[in-house]
PDB file of C-alpha atoms and ligand atoms in Angstrom:
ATOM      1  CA  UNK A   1     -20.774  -9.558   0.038  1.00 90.00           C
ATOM      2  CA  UNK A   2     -18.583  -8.899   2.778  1.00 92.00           C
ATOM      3  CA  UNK A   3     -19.559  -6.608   5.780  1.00 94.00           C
ATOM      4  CA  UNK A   4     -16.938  -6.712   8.312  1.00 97.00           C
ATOM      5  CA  UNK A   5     -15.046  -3.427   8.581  1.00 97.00           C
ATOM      6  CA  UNK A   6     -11.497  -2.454   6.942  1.00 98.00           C
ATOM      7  CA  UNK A   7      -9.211  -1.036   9.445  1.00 98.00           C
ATOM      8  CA  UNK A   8      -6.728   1.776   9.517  1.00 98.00           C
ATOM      9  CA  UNK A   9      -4.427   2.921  11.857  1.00 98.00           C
ATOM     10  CA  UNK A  10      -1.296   5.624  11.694  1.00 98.00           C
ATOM     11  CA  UNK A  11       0.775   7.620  14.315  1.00 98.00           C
ATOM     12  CA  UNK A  12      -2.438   9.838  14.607  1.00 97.00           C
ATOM     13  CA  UNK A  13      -4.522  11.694  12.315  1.00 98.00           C
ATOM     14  CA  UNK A  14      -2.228  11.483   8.970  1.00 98.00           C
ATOM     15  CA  UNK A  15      -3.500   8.558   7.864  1.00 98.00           C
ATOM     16  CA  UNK A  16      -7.109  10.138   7.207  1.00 98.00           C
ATOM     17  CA  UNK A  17      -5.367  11.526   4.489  1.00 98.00           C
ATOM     18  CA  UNK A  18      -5.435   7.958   2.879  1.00 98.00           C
ATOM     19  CA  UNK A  19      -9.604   7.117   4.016  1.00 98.00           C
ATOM     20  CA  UNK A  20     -10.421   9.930   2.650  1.00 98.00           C
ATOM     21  CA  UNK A  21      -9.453   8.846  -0.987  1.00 98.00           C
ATOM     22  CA  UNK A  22     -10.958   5.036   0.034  1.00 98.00           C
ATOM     23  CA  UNK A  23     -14.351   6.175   1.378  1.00 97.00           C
ATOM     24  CA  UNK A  24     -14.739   8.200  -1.807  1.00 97.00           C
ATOM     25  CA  UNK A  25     -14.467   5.055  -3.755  1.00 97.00           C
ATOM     26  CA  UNK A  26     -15.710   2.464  -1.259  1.00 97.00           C
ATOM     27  CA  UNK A  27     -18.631   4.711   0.257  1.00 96.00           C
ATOM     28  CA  UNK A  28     -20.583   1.602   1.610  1.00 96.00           C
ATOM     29  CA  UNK A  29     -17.902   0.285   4.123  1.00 97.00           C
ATOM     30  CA  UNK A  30     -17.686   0.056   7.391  1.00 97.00           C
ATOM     31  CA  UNK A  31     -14.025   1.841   8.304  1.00 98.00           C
ATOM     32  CA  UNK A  32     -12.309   1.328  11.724  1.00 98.00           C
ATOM     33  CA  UNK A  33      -9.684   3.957  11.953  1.00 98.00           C
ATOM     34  CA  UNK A  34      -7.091   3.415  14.745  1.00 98.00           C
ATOM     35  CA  UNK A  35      -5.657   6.878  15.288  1.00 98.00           C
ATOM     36  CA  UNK A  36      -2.269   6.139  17.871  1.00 97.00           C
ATOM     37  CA  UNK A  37      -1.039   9.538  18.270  1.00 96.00           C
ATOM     38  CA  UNK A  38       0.645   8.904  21.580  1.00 96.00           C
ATOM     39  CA  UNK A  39       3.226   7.007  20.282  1.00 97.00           C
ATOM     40  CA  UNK A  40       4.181   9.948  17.699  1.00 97.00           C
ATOM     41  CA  UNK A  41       6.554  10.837  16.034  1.00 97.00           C
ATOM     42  CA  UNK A  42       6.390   6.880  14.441  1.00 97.00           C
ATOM     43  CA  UNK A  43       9.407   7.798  12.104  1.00 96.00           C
ATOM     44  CA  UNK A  44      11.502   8.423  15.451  1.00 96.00           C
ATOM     45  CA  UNK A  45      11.349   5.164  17.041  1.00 97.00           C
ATOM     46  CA  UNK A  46      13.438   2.154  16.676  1.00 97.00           C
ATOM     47  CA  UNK A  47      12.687  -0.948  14.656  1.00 97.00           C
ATOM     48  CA  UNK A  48      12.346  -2.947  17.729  1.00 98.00           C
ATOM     49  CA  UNK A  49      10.108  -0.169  19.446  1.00 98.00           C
ATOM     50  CA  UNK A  50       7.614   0.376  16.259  1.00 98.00           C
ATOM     51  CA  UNK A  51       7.399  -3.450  15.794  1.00 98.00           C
ATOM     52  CA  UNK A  52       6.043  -3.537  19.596  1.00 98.00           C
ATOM     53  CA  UNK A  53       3.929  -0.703  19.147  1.00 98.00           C
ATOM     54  CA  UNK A  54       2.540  -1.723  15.830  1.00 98.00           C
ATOM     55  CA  UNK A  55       2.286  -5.282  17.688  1.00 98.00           C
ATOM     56  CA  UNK A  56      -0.342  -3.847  19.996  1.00 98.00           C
ATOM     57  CA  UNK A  57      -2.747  -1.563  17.244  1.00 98.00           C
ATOM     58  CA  UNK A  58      -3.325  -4.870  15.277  1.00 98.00           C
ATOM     59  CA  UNK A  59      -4.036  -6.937  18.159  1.00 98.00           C
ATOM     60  CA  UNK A  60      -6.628  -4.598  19.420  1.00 98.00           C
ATOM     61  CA  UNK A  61      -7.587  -4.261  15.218  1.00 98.00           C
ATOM     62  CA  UNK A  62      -8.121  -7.702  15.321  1.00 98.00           C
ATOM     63  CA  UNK A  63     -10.914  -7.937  17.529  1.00 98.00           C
ATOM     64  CA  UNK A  64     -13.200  -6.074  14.629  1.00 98.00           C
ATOM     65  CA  UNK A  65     -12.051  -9.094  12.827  1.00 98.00           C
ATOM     66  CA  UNK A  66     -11.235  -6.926   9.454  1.00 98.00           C
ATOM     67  CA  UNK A  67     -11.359  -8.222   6.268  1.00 97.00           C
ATOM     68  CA  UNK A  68      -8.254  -5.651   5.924  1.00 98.00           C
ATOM     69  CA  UNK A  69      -5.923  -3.595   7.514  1.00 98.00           C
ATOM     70  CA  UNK A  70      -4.496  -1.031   6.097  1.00 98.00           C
ATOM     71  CA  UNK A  71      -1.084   0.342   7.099  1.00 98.00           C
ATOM     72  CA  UNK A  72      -2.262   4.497   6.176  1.00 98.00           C
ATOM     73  CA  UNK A  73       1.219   4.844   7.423  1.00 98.00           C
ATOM     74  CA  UNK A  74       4.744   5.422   5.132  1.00 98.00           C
ATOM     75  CA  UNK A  75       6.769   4.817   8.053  1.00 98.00           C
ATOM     76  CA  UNK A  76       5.412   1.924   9.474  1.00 98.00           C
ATOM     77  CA  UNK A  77       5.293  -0.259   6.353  1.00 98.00           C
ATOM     78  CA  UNK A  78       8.410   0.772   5.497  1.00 98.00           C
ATOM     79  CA  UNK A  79      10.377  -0.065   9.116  1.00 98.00           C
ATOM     80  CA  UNK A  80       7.552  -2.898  10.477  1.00 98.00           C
ATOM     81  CA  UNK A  81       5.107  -4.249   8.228  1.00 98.00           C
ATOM     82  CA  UNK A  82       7.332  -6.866   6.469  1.00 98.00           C
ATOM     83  CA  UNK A  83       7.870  -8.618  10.169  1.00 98.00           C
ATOM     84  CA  UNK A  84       3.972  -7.866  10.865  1.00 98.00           C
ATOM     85  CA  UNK A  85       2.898  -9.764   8.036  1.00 98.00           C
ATOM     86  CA  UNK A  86       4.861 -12.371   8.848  1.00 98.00           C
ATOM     87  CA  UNK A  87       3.234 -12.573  12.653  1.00 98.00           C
ATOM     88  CA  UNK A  88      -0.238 -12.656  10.990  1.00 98.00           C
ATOM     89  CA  UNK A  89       0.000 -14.615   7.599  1.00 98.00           C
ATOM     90  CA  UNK A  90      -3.670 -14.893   7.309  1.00 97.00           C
ATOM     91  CA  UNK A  91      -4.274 -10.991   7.732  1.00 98.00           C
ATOM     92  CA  UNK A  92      -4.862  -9.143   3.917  1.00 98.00           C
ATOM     93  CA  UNK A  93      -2.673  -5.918   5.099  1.00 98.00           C
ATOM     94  CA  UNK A  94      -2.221  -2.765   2.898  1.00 98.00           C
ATOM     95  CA  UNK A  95       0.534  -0.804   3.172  1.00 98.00           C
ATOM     96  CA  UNK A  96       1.670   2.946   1.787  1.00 98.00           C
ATOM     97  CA  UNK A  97       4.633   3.552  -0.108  1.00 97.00           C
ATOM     98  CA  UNK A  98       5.705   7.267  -1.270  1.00 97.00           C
ATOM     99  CA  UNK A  99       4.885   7.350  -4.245  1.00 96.00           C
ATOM    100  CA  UNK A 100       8.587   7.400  -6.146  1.00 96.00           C
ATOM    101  CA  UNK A 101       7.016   5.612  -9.596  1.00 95.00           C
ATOM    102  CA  UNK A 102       4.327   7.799 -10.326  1.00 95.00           C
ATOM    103  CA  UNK A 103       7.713  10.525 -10.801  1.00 96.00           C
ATOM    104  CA  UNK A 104      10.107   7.960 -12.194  1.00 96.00           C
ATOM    105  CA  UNK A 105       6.996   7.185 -14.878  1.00 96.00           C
ATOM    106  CA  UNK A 106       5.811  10.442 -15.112  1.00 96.00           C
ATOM    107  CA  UNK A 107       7.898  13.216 -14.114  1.00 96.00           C
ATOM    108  CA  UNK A 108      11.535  12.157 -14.428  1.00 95.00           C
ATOM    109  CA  UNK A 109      12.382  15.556 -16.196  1.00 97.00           C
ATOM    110  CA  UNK A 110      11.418  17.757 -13.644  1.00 98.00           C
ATOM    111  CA  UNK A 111      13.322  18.854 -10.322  1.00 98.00           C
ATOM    112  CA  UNK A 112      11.601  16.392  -7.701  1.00 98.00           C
ATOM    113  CA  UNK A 113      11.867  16.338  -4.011  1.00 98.00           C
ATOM    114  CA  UNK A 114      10.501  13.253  -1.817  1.00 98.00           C
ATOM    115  CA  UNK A 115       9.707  14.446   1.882  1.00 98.00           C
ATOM    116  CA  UNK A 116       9.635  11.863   3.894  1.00 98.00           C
ATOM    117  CA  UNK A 117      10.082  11.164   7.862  1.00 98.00           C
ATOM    118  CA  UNK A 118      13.215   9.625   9.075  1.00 98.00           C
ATOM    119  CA  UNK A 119      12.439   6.570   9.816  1.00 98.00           C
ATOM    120  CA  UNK A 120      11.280   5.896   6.117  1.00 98.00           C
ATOM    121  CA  UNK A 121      13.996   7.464   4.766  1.00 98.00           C
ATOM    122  CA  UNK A 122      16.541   5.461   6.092  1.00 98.00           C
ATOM    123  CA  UNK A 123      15.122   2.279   6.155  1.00 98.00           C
ATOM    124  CA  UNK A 124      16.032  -0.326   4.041  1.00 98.00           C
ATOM    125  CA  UNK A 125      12.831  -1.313   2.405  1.00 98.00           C
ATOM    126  CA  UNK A 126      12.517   2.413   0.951  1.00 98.00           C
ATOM    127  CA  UNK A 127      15.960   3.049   0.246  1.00 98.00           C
ATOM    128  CA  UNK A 128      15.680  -0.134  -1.872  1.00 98.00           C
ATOM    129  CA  UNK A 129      12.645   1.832  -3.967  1.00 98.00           C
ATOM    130  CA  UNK A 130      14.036   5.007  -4.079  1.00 98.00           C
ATOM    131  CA  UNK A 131      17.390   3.841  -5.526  1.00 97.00           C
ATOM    132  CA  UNK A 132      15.485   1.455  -8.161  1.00 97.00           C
ATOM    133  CA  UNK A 133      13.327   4.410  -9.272  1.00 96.00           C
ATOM    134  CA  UNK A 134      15.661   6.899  -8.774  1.00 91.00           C
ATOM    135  CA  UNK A 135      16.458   9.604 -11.577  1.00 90.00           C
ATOM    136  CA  UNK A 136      19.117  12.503 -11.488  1.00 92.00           C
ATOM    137  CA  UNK A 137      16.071  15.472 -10.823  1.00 96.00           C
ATOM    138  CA  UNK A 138      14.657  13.952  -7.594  1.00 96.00           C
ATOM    139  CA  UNK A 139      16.320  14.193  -4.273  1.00 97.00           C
ATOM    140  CA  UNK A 140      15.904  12.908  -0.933  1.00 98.00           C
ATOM    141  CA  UNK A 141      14.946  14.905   1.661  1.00 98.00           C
ATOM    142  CA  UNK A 142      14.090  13.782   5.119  1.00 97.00           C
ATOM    143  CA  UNK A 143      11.681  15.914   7.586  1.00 98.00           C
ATOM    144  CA  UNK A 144      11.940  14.721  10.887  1.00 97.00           C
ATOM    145  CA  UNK A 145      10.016  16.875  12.783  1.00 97.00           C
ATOM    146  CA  UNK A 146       6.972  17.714  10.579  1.00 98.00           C
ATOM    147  CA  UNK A 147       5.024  14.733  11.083  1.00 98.00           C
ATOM    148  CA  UNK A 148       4.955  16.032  14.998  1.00 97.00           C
ATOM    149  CA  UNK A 149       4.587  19.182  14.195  1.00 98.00           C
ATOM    150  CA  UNK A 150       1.043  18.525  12.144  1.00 98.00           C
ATOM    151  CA  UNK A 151      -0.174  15.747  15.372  1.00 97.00           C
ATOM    152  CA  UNK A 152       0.397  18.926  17.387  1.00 96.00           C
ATOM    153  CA  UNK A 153      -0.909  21.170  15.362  1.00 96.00           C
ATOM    154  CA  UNK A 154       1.453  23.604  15.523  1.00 97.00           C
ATOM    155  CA  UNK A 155       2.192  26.384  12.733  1.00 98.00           C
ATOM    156  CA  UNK A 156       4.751  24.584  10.384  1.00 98.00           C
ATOM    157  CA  UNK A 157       5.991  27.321   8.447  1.00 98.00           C
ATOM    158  CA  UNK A 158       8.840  28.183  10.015  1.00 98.00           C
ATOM    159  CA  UNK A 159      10.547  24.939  10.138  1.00 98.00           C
ATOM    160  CA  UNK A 160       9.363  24.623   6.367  1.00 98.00           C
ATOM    161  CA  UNK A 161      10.943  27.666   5.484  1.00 98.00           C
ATOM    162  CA  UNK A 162      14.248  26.388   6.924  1.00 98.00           C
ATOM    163  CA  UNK A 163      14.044  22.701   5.443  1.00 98.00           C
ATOM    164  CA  UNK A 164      13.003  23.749   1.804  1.00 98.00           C
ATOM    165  CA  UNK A 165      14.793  26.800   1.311  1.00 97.00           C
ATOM    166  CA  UNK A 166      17.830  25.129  -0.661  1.00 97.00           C
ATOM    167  CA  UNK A 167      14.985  23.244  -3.076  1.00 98.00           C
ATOM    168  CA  UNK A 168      13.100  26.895  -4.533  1.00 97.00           C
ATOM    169  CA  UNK A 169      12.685  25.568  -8.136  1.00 97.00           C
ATOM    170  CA  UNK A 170      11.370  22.298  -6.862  1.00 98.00           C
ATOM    171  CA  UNK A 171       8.238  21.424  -9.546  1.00 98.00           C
ATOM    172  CA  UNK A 172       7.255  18.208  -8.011  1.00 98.00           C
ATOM    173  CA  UNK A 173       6.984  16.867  -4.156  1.00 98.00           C
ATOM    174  CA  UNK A 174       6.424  13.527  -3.181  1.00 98.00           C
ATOM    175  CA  UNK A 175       4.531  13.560   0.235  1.00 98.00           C
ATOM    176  CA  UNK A 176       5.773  10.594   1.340  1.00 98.00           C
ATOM    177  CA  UNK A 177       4.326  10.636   4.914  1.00 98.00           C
ATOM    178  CA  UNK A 178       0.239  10.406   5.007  1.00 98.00           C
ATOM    179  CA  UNK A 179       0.352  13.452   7.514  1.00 98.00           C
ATOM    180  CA  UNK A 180       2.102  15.682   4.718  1.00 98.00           C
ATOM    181  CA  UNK A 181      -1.087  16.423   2.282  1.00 98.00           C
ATOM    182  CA  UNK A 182      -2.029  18.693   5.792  1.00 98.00           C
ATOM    183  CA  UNK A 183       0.538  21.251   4.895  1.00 98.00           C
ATOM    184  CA  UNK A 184       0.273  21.468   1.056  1.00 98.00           C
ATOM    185  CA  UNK A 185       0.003  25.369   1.966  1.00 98.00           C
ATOM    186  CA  UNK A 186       2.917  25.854   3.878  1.00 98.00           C
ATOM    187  CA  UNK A 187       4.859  24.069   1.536  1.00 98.00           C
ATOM    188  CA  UNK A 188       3.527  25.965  -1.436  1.00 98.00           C
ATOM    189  CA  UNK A 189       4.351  29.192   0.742  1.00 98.00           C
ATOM    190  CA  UNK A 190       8.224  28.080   0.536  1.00 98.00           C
ATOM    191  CA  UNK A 191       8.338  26.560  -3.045  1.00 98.00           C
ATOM    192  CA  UNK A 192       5.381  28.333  -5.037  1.00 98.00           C
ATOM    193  CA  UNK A 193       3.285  26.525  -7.053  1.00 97.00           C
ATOM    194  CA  UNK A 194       4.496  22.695  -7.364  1.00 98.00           C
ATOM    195  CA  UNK A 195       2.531  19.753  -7.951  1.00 98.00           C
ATOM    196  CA  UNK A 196       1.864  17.055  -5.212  1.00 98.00           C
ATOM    197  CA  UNK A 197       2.197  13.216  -5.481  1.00 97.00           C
ATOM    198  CA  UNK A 198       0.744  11.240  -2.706  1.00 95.00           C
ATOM    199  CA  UNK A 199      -0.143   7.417  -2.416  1.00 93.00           C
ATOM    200  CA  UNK A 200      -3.807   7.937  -1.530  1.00 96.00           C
ATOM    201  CA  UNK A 201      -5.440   7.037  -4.988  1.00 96.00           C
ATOM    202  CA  UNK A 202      -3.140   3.890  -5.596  1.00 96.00           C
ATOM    203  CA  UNK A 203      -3.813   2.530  -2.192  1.00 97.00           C
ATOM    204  CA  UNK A 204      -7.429   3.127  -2.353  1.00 98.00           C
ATOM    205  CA  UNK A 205      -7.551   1.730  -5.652  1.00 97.00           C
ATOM    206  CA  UNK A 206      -5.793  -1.410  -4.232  1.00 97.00           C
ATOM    207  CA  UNK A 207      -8.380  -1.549  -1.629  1.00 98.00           C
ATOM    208  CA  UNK A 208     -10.923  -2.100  -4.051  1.00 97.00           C
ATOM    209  CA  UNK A 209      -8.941  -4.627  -6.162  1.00 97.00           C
ATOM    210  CA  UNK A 210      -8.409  -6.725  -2.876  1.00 96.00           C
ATOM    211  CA  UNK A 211     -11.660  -6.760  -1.124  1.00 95.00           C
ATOM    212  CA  UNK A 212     -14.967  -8.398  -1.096  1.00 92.00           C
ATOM    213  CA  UNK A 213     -17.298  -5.678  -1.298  1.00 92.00           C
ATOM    214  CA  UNK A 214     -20.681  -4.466   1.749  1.00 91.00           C
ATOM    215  CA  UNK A 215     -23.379  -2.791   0.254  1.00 83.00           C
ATOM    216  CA  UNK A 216     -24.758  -1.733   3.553  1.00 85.00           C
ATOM    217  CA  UNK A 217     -24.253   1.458   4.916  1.00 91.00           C
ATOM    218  CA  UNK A 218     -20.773   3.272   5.331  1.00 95.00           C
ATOM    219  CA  UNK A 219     -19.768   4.562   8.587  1.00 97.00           C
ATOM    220  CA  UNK A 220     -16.838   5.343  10.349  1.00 97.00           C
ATOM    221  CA  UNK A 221     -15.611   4.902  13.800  1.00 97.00           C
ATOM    222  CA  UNK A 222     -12.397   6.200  15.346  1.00 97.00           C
ATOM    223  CA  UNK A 223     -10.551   4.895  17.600  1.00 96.00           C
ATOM    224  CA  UNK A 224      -7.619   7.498  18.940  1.00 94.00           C
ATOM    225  CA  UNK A 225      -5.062   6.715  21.940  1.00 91.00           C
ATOM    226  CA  UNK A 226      -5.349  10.428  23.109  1.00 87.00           C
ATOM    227  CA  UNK A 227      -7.928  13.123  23.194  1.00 80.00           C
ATOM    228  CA  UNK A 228      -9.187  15.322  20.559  1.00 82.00           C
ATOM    229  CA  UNK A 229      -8.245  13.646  16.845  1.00 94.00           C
ATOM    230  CA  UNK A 230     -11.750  12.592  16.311  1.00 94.00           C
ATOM    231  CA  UNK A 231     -12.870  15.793  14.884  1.00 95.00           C
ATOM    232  CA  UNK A 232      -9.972  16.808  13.026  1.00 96.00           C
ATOM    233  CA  UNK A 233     -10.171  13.431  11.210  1.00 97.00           C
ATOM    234  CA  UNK A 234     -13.311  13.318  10.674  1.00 96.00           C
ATOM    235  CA  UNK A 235     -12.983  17.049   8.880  1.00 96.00           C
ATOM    236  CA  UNK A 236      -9.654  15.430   7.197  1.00 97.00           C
ATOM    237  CA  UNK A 237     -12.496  12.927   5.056  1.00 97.00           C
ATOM    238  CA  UNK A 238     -15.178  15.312   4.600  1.00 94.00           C
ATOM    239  CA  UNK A 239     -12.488  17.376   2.651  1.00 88.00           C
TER     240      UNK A 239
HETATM  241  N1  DGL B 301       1.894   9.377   9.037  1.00 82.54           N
HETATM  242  C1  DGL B 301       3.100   8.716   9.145  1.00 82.54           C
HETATM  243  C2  DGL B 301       3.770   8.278   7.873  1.00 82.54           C
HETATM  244  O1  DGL B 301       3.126   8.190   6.865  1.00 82.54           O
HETATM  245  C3  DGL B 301       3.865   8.675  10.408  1.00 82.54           C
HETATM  246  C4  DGL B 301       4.661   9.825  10.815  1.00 82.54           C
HETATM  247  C5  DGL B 301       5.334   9.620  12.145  1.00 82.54           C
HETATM  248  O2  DGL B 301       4.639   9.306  13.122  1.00 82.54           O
HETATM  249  O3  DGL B 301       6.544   9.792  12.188  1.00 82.54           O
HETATM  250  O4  DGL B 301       4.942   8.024   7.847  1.00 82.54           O
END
C-alpha cells in the first residue's frame, strides 16, 4: 500500500479529461491536480519557455511528494517531458500521447484526422509517431487556437467550422490535446457523426500498471494558477 497522492497538471482544465478516466479505475487515490491555465495556450510557447514553465509545476508537485506525476498534457510531453525526466530521474512520470496506434491498429481504412495543438504537431517527438504509424487515410491537422478557446470558454464553433470544413467525410478524429474531448459537439456539428479516439483509457490503464496501490479514501484537490477552474474540473470528472 501506497498512500501518497498522484499528481496531474496541464495548461488548465484539459487535463481533467484524462482523471476522469483514472479516478474511475483508481477510485481510492488521493489525486493532486495542478491546473496552470495562466500560462495557456502551452502548444504556443517555445521549447525553452515550456521547459521553464513545466520546471516550476513539478517543483511545486514535488512537495506532495507523488508517487507519480502525470503529464495529462499532449503538448507538454511531446515538447518538454523528455528533458524533465531527465532533471528528475527518480520521478515515475506519465505522459499523453495522441493516440495515432489505436487508428494505425484499428482504423487504418477509414478517413482519419488527428487534431492536435501546434506545439505537438510540430515537434519532433510526435512527428516521429505520427510518421511511424502513419497510413494514407489519416491526416494531420493542427488547431492552434482551440485549446485557448476551451480555457476561455468561449463558443468554438465558428473557428471549428472554418478549420474542419475541408475534412466533411472525416469517420475518425484523434483528439490529440486533453482539452479536445470538451468540444466533441462542436466538432460533431461540422463533421456529423465520427468516432473519437483519445488517450484517456491507455494512460489510466498505465497508471494502474505502474503504481502501488491506497485503499483509503479518494479525494481530489486542485490546485489552479488563476480563478475559477475548480468547478469546471471538478464537473469535467463527475461526467
Ligand atoms: N491540454 C493540452 C494538450 O493536451 C495543452 C493545450 C495548450 O495549452 O496548448 O496539449
Amino acid at each position: 500500500m501506497d498512500n501518497r497522492p498522484i499528481c496531474f497538471f496541464d495548461s488548465g482544465i484539459g487535463g481533467a479529461t484524462i482523471l476522469r478516466e483514472v479516478v474511475k479505475l483508481l477510485p481510492n487515490e488521493g489525486y493532486i491536480y495542478y491546473a496552470d491555465s495562466i500560462n495557456n495556450p502551452y502548444g504556443e510557447k517555445s521549447k525553452e519557455e515550456l521547459f521553464s514553465i513545466v520546471n516550476k509545476v513539478v517543483s511545486k508537485l514535488l512537495e506532495y511528494d507523488p508517487k507519480a506525476i502525470v503529464c495529462a498534457c499532449n503538448t507538454a510531453t511531446a515538447m518538454v517531458l523528455n528533458d524533465i525526466r531527465k532533471k528528475y530521474p527518480d520521478i515515475v512520470f506519465i505522459g499523453t500521447e495522441p493516440a495515432v496506434k489505436v487508428v494505425y491498429d484499428y482504423y487504418s481504412d477509414k478517413k482519419t484526422i488527428v487534431l492536435t495543438t501546434k506545439g505537438t504537431g510540430e515537434s519532433e517527438k510526435f512527428l516521429d509517431l505520427f510518421h511511424k504509424y502513419e497510413t494514407d487515410n489519416c491526416k494531420l491537422v493542427p488547431a492552434p487556437e482551440l485549446a485557448n478557446l476551451i480555457e476561455n470558454n468561449k463558443d468554438a464553433s465558428f473557428y471549428l467550422s472554418t478549420l474542419l470544413k475541408d475534412y466533411i467525410g472525416t469517420e475518425v478524429v484523434v483528439l490529440g490535446c486533453t482539452h479536445f474531448p470538451l468540444v466533441k459537439d462542436e466538432i460533431r456539428n461540422v463533421l456529423g457523426d465520427v468516432l473519437f479516439v483519445d488517450g484517456s483509457v491507455g494512460i489510466a490503464n498505465r497508471v494502474n500498471s505502474l503504481i502501488k496501490k491506497n485503499n483509503g479514501k479518494g479525494y481530489i484537490k486542485v490546485i489552479s494558477t488563476s480563478a475559477n477552474v475548480e468547478d469546471r474540473i471538478l464537473n469535467i470528472i463527475s461526467k
